[in-house]
Amino acid sequence: MDQYTLQPSSNELTLVLGQQLESGPLGNQHVVVRMMAASLNYRDLLCRGDLEGTRPGLVPLSDGAGEVIEVGSAVTRWRPGDRVSPAFFPKWRSGPFRPEHLAEALGGSSTDGVLRSLFVAHEDAFVRIPDRLSFAEAATLPCAGVTAWHALFERDQVGPEHTILVQGTGGVSIIALQLAQAVGARVIVTSSSDTKLAVAKSMGARAGVNYKTVPDWDQAVLDLTDGRGVDHILELGGPDTYNRSINCLAFGGTISQIGVLTGFGSKPDITPLQFKNGRINGICVGSAEHFERLMAFVDAHAITPAVSKTFTWSGAAEAYEALRRADHFGKVVITIQDHL
């Protein structure tokens, strides 16, 4: 059985294919999953570029899906043949987020992720995959899907009376579009590509704004809402977008702070936020219970996650480059089973 690891090099960590080591005797409450697919997030590019913060030899990627092949003697939730996906934070089952969960995030600075043949974890770390989803589709949800769900439905209660703004057409934005559209919310999408905006509209977006041809995109959003603004913004841009997000936020609205696509260190002018009685919610993925509720919603509303590009196991490095080019719509996926 094989796995990919991140190994030191001059400019960024190198993706290296090697043999997966035996993990020792299976714990009583642990489960062995044969991984079938994994997907990438912008975070995975940051981890590769963090020469000091990422542990050499780390197995990357947080998002995957597979099939249970072995269970410990005390496992009650799963049996061989079950289709499951590991939670991004495997020890955050429910309740409030705790500081120690950050270090436990899969595929991050120190905790091995899912880009390997076999994945072993406690039975509570997994969520069942709906029968209607493929392994590739399910693999897109642990980070991007849970993040969007947490923002829109756990920390807010988005419904048909709301207008939502999503920035870009990556994984979080597109699943957020699908989730919000499923409850009748109006969704506005920003992108630098008219082609991607057309695809977003075909999926239910009410409007799109090209922020390259319309630099004052916040004013365009205000015009689209007759000056009212939007009720909820998924803020994915960072320093270059924050003040514009606040400007086009409706009175009493919510900004979900999620991404850092234009870098770290946002310093927005928050005075307008105060006078709008608006709020900012920090969203760092979510719990296993959030994931379960997302899966149930996706199943009930027949949502099919958007898989933009799929790469084979041997093409994992190409998948990273595809993500870096940012020409995808939705998610980039690596199939794992093709080498077994």
Short mmCIF file of C-alpha atoms in Angstrom, two decimals:
data_model
loop_
_atom_site.label_atom_id
_atom_site.label_comp_id
_atom_site.label_asym_id
_atom_site.label_seq_id
_atom_site.Cartn_x
_atom_site.Cartn_y
_atom_site.Cartn_z
CA MET A 1 0.00 0.00 0.00
CA ASP A 2 1.24 3.48 -0.93
CA GLN A 3 1.03 7.04 0.32
CA TYR A 4 2.21 10.49 -0.65
CA THR A 5 4.28 12.58 1.75
CA LEU A 6 5.65 16.11 1.74
CA GLN A 7 9.43 16.19 1.82
CA PRO A 8 11.80 19.20 2.17
CA SER A 9 13.14 20.98 -0.90
CA SER A 10 14.40 24.47 -1.69
CA ASN A 11 11.25 26.48 -2.46
CA GLU A 12 8.38 24.33 -1.23
CA LEU A 13 7.78 20.84 0.09
CA THR A 14 7.91 18.17 -2.62
CA LEU A 15 5.20 15.58 -3.09
CA VAL A 16 6.84 12.15 -2.88
CA LEU A 17 5.22 8.75 -3.46
CA GLY A 18 6.33 5.96 -1.14
CA GLN A 19 5.21 2.87 0.72
CA GLN A 20 2.71 3.22 3.55
CA LEU A 21 4.04 1.78 6.79
CA GLU A 22 2.11 -0.68 8.92
CA SER A 23 0.20 1.11 11.70
CA GLY A 24 0.40 -1.71 14.24
CA PRO A 25 -2.48 -3.56 15.98
CA LEU A 26 -5.91 -2.09 15.35
CA GLY A 27 -7.41 -0.32 18.36
CA ASN A 28 -10.70 -1.59 19.78
CA GLN A 29 -12.63 1.48 18.59
CA HIS A 30 -10.69 2.15 15.42
CA VAL A 31 -11.66 1.63 11.80
CA VAL A 32 -9.57 0.91 8.69
CA VAL A 33 -10.78 2.61 5.51
CA ARG A 34 -9.54 1.94 1.99
CA MET A 35 -9.37 5.44 0.55
CA MET A 36 -10.96 5.79 -2.87
CA ALA A 37 -10.73 9.51 -3.63
CA ALA A 38 -9.37 12.76 -2.19
CA SER A 39 -9.87 16.42 -3.04
CA LEU A 40 -7.67 19.49 -2.69
CA ASN A 41 -8.22 22.83 -0.97
CA TYR A 42 -6.31 26.11 -1.18
CA ARG A 43 -5.00 25.21 2.28
CA ASP A 44 -3.03 22.35 0.69
CA LEU A 45 -1.02 24.82 -1.39
CA LEU A 46 -0.29 26.82 1.76
CA CYS A 47 0.91 23.69 3.56
CA ARG A 48 3.29 22.82 0.71
CA GLY A 49 4.73 26.33 0.82
CA ASP A 50 5.18 26.41 4.60
CA LEU A 51 8.72 25.04 4.92
CA GLU A 52 8.90 25.83 8.62
CA GLY A 53 5.39 25.01 9.79
CA THR A 54 4.68 21.75 7.96
CA ARG A 55 6.26 18.59 9.37
CA PRO A 56 8.57 16.82 6.89
CA GLY A 57 7.04 13.50 5.92
CA LEU A 58 3.46 14.70 6.43
CA VAL A 59 0.77 12.85 4.48
CA PRO A 60 -1.20 15.73 2.87
CA LEU A 61 -4.87 16.48 2.17
CA SER A 62 -7.78 16.60 4.56
CA ASP A 63 -10.65 15.61 2.29
CA GLY A 64 -11.31 12.05 1.23
CA ALA A 65 -13.78 9.19 0.99
CA GLY A 66 -13.50 5.44 1.04
CA GLU A 67 -14.79 2.06 2.14
CA VAL A 68 -14.50 0.43 5.56
CA ILE A 69 -12.49 -2.80 5.31
CA GLU A 70 -11.82 -3.62 8.98
CA VAL A 71 -13.19 -2.59 12.38
CA GLY A 72 -11.95 -2.93 15.94
CA SER A 73 -13.57 -5.32 18.38
CA ALA A 74 -15.59 -2.59 20.16
CA VAL A 75 -16.74 -0.65 17.07
CA THR A 76 -20.53 -0.29 16.91
CA ARG A 77 -21.06 2.42 14.27
CA TRP A 78 -19.48 0.76 11.23
CA ARG A 79 -18.97 -2.55 9.50
CA PRO A 80 -16.92 -3.63 6.46
CA GLY A 81 -18.41 -2.34 3.23
CA ASP A 82 -19.73 0.93 4.67
CA ARG A 83 -18.94 4.04 2.61
CA VAL A 84 -17.53 6.82 4.78
CA SER A 85 -15.64 10.09 4.81
CA PRO A 86 -13.34 11.28 7.63
CA ALA A 87 -14.09 14.57 9.35
CA PHE A 88 -11.62 17.43 8.84
CA PHE A 89 -11.21 17.67 12.63
CA PRO A 90 -11.39 13.96 13.58
CA LYS A 91 -11.68 14.66 17.34
CA TRP A 92 -14.23 17.49 17.09
CA ARG A 93 -17.33 15.36 17.24
CA SER A 94 -19.71 17.99 18.60
CA GLY A 95 -19.97 20.93 20.98
CA PRO A 96 -17.75 24.02 21.05
CA PHE A 97 -14.48 24.24 19.16
CA ARG A 98 -11.39 23.86 21.33
CA PRO A 99 -7.83 25.15 20.68
CA GLU A 100 -6.34 21.67 20.53
CA HIS A 101 -8.51 20.81 17.53
CA LEU A 102 -6.40 23.06 15.29
CA ALA A 103 -3.33 20.84 15.56
CA GLU A 104 -5.48 17.76 14.91
CA ALA A 105 -6.76 18.91 11.50
CA LEU A 106 -6.00 16.29 8.86
CA GLY A 107 -3.19 17.04 6.43
CA GLY A 108 -2.12 20.18 8.29
CA SER A 109 1.07 21.11 10.05
CA SER A 110 1.50 17.90 12.03
CA THR A 111 -1.40 15.45 11.56
CA ASP A 112 -1.24 13.05 8.61
CA GLY A 113 -3.99 13.35 6.04
CA VAL A 114 -5.79 11.16 3.54
CA LEU A 115 -3.58 10.92 0.43
CA ARG A 116 -2.81 7.25 1.10
CA SER A 117 -4.20 3.81 0.44
CA LEU A 118 -5.42 3.09 3.97
CA PHE A 119 -6.64 5.50 6.63
CA VAL A 120 -7.11 4.47 10.27
CA ALA A 121 -9.01 6.51 12.88
CA HIS A 122 -11.47 6.28 15.77
CA GLU A 123 -14.97 5.27 14.69
CA ASP A 124 -16.36 8.68 15.72
CA ALA A 125 -14.14 10.42 13.15
CA PHE A 126 -16.20 9.18 10.19
CA VAL A 127 -19.46 10.21 8.53
CA ARG A 128 -21.60 8.02 6.30
CA ILE A 129 -21.71 8.82 2.58
CA PRO A 130 -25.16 8.94 0.93
CA ASP A 131 -25.68 6.17 -1.59
CA ARG A 132 -26.33 8.66 -4.38
CA LEU A 133 -22.86 10.24 -4.11
CA SER A 134 -19.78 8.80 -5.76
CA PHE A 135 -16.57 8.58 -3.75
CA ALA A 136 -15.16 11.49 -5.78
CA GLU A 137 -18.21 13.66 -5.07
CA ALA A 138 -18.20 12.80 -1.36
CA ALA A 139 -14.49 13.60 -1.15
CA THR A 140 -15.22 17.25 -1.97
CA LEU A 141 -17.26 17.87 1.19
CA PRO A 142 -15.24 17.48 4.44
CA CYS A 143 -13.65 20.95 4.28
CA ALA A 144 -15.36 23.07 1.62
CA GLY A 145 -18.81 21.62 2.15
CA VAL A 146 -18.74 21.70 5.93
CA THR A 147 -17.33 25.24 5.89
CA ALA A 148 -20.19 26.49 3.73
CA TRP A 149 -22.77 24.57 5.77
CA HIS A 150 -21.37 25.87 9.09
CA ALA A 151 -21.46 29.45 7.81
CA LEU A 152 -24.93 29.40 6.28
CA PHE A 153 -26.92 27.10 8.55
CA GLU A 154 -25.13 26.56 11.86
CA ARG A 155 -24.03 30.13 12.59
CA ASP A 156 -26.80 31.69 10.52
CA GLN A 157 -30.22 30.55 9.34
CA VAL A 158 -30.23 31.35 5.64
CA GLY A 159 -33.61 31.05 3.94
CA PRO A 160 -35.62 32.20 0.92
CA GLU A 161 -35.80 35.77 2.21
CA HIS A 162 -32.03 36.19 2.06
CA THR A 163 -29.53 37.29 -0.58
CA ILE A 164 -26.09 35.67 -0.41
CA LEU A 165 -22.79 36.77 -1.95
CA VAL A 166 -20.05 34.20 -2.65
CA GLN A 167 -16.60 35.24 -3.80
CA GLY A 168 -15.08 33.21 -6.61
CA THR A 169 -16.00 29.81 -8.02
CA GLY A 170 -13.85 27.47 -5.96
CA GLY A 171 -14.99 24.64 -3.73
CA VAL A 172 -16.51 26.62 -0.85
CA SER A 173 -18.27 29.12 -3.10
CA ILE A 174 -19.88 26.59 -5.41
CA ILE A 175 -21.17 24.24 -2.71
CA ALA A 176 -22.43 27.36 -0.87
CA LEU A 177 -24.28 28.35 -4.05
CA GLN A 178 -25.85 24.89 -4.21
CA LEU A 179 -26.82 24.83 -0.52
CA ALA A 180 -28.28 28.35 -0.52
CA GLN A 181 -30.12 27.83 -3.79
CA ALA A 182 -31.68 24.65 -2.35
CA VAL A 183 -33.48 26.69 0.33
CA GLY A 184 -34.54 29.39 -2.12
CA ALA A 185 -31.98 32.05 -1.22
CA ARG A 186 -30.82 34.43 -3.94
CA VAL A 187 -27.11 34.05 -4.71
CA ILE A 188 -24.74 36.54 -6.33
CA VAL A 189 -21.33 35.25 -7.46
CA THR A 190 -18.14 37.20 -8.16
CA SER A 191 -15.42 35.90 -10.48
CA SER A 192 -12.75 37.09 -12.87
CA SER A 193 -14.18 34.82 -15.59
CA ASP A 194 -17.38 35.47 -17.53
CA THR A 195 -17.38 31.80 -18.53
CA LYS A 196 -17.40 30.68 -14.90
CA LEU A 197 -20.11 33.19 -14.08
CA ALA A 198 -22.24 31.72 -16.86
CA VAL A 199 -21.82 28.24 -15.37
CA ALA A 200 -22.73 29.58 -11.92
CA LYS A 201 -25.91 31.11 -13.35
CA SER A 202 -26.79 27.80 -14.99
CA MET A 203 -26.58 26.26 -11.49
CA GLY A 204 -29.02 28.75 -10.02
CA ALA A 205 -27.06 31.93 -9.24
CA ARG A 206 -29.31 34.97 -9.72
CA ALA A 207 -26.48 37.23 -10.88
CA GLY A 208 -22.74 37.42 -11.38
CA VAL A 209 -20.17 40.22 -11.27
CA ASN A 210 -16.80 40.08 -12.97
CA TYR A 211 -14.50 41.87 -10.52
CA LYS A 212 -11.80 42.38 -13.16
CA THR A 213 -14.00 44.20 -15.64
CA VAL A 214 -16.01 45.80 -12.81
CA PRO A 215 -13.42 46.76 -10.16
CA ASP A 216 -16.10 48.47 -8.04
CA TRP A 217 -17.90 45.17 -7.70
CA ASP A 218 -19.34 46.17 -4.34
CA GLN A 219 -21.27 48.98 -6.02
CA ALA A 220 -22.45 46.54 -8.66
CA VAL A 221 -23.77 44.27 -5.88
CA LEU A 222 -25.58 47.22 -4.31
CA ASP A 223 -27.13 48.04 -7.69
CA LEU A 224 -28.27 44.43 -8.09
CA THR A 225 -30.02 44.62 -4.70
CA ASP A 226 -31.56 48.08 -5.25
CA GLY A 227 -29.14 49.58 -2.75
CA ARG A 228 -30.08 47.23 0.09
CA GLY A 229 -26.97 45.01 0.01
CA VAL A 230 -26.65 41.31 0.71
CA ASP A 231 -27.61 39.50 3.91
CA HIS A 232 -24.69 37.10 4.06
CA ILE A 233 -21.23 37.21 2.48
CA LEU A 234 -18.80 34.31 2.30
CA GLU A 235 -15.58 36.32 2.58
CA LEU A 236 -12.88 34.33 0.81
CA GLY A 237 -10.66 37.05 -0.58
CA GLY A 238 -8.86 38.60 2.38
CA PRO A 239 -7.22 42.04 2.47
CA ASP A 240 -8.17 43.00 -1.10
CA THR A 241 -11.88 42.35 -0.68
CA TYR A 242 -12.85 43.06 2.91
CA ASN A 243 -13.75 46.75 2.76
CA ARG A 244 -15.83 46.16 -0.35
CA SER A 245 -17.61 43.29 1.41
CA ILE A 246 -18.51 45.56 4.31
CA ASN A 247 -19.70 48.22 1.88
CA CYS A 248 -22.20 45.92 0.14
CA LEU A 249 -23.40 44.18 3.31
CA ALA A 250 -27.03 44.80 4.21
CA PHE A 251 -27.97 46.30 7.56
CA GLY A 252 -28.00 43.48 10.11
CA GLY A 253 -26.05 41.24 7.73
CA THR A 254 -23.35 38.65 8.34
CA ILE A 255 -19.85 38.23 6.94
CA SER A 256 -18.43 34.72 7.29
CA GLN A 257 -14.65 35.03 7.41
CA ILE A 258 -13.32 31.96 5.60
CA GLY A 259 -10.52 32.55 3.08
CA VAL A 260 -7.23 34.33 2.54
CA LEU A 261 -6.88 34.16 -1.24
CA THR A 262 -5.25 37.61 -1.43
CA GLY A 263 -3.06 37.03 1.61
CA PHE A 264 -3.20 37.37 5.37
CA GLY A 265 -3.45 40.40 7.62
CA SER A 266 -6.80 41.91 6.70
CA LYS A 267 -7.28 45.34 8.29
CA PRO A 268 -10.75 46.44 7.26
CA ASP A 269 -12.42 49.65 8.31
CA ILE A 270 -15.00 48.15 10.67
CA THR A 271 -16.76 51.42 11.53
CA PRO A 272 -19.37 50.93 8.76
CA LEU A 273 -19.98 47.43 10.11
CA GLN A 274 -20.86 48.89 13.48
CA PHE A 275 -23.36 51.35 12.06
CA LYS A 276 -24.95 48.60 9.99
CA ASN A 277 -25.32 46.40 13.08
CA GLY A 278 -23.49 43.75 11.06
CA ARG A 279 -21.35 40.92 12.35
CA ILE A 280 -18.33 38.86 11.34
CA ASN A 281 -18.28 35.14 12.09
CA GLY A 282 -14.96 33.34 11.97
CA ILE A 283 -15.55 29.97 10.29
CA CYS A 284 -12.93 27.21 10.56
CA VAL A 285 -14.58 24.21 8.86
CA GLY A 286 -16.83 22.46 11.43
CA SER A 287 -17.52 19.40 13.57
CA ALA A 288 -18.40 15.82 12.62
CA GLU A 289 -21.99 16.55 13.60
CA HIS A 290 -22.03 19.53 11.22
CA PHE A 291 -20.73 17.14 8.56
CA GLU A 292 -23.52 14.65 9.25
CA ARG A 293 -26.17 17.35 8.92
CA LEU A 294 -24.59 18.54 5.67
CA MET A 295 -24.61 14.99 4.26
CA ALA A 296 -28.29 14.59 5.17
CA PHE A 297 -29.14 17.92 3.50
CA VAL A 298 -27.15 17.08 0.35
CA ASP A 299 -28.95 13.74 0.13
CA ALA A 300 -32.42 15.18 0.80
CA HIS A 301 -32.00 17.93 -1.80
CA ALA A 302 -30.28 15.71 -4.39
CA ILE A 303 -27.25 18.02 -4.54
CA THR A 304 -24.36 16.81 -6.67
CA PRO A 305 -21.05 18.47 -5.68
CA ALA A 306 -19.19 20.09 -8.57
CA VAL A 307 -16.09 18.08 -9.53
CA SER A 308 -14.15 20.21 -11.99
CA LYS A 309 -11.07 18.11 -12.69
CA THR A 310 -10.13 14.54 -11.79
CA PHE A 311 -6.58 13.16 -11.70
CA THR A 312 -5.29 9.63 -11.28
CA TRP A 313 -3.15 8.49 -8.36
CA SER A 314 0.03 8.93 -10.40
CA GLY A 315 -1.10 12.41 -11.39
CA ALA A 316 -1.33 13.80 -7.86
CA ALA A 317 1.36 16.41 -8.55
CA GLU A 318 -0.59 17.56 -11.61
CA ALA A 319 -3.67 18.01 -9.42
CA TYR A 320 -1.74 20.42 -7.21
CA GLU A 321 -0.69 22.42 -10.27
CA ALA A 322 -4.27 22.52 -11.55
CA LEU A 323 -5.35 23.97 -8.21
CA ARG A 324 -2.52 26.50 -8.33
CA ARG A 325 -3.60 27.71 -11.80
CA ALA A 326 -7.08 28.40 -10.36
CA ASP A 327 -8.82 27.65 -13.63
CA HIS A 328 -11.11 25.06 -12.04
CA PHE A 329 -14.80 25.45 -11.20
CA GLY A 330 -15.67 23.67 -7.98
CA LYS A 331 -13.25 20.98 -6.80
CA VAL A 332 -10.10 19.19 -7.98
CA VAL A 333 -10.12 15.46 -7.14
CA ILE A 334 -7.52 12.68 -7.07
CA THR A 335 -8.71 9.10 -7.50
CA ILE A 336 -6.84 6.68 -5.26
CA GLN A 337 -8.33 3.30 -6.09
CA ASP A 338 -6.84 3.15 -9.58
CA HIS A 339 -3.48 1.95 -8.21
CA LEU A 340 -4.77 -0.72 -5.82
#
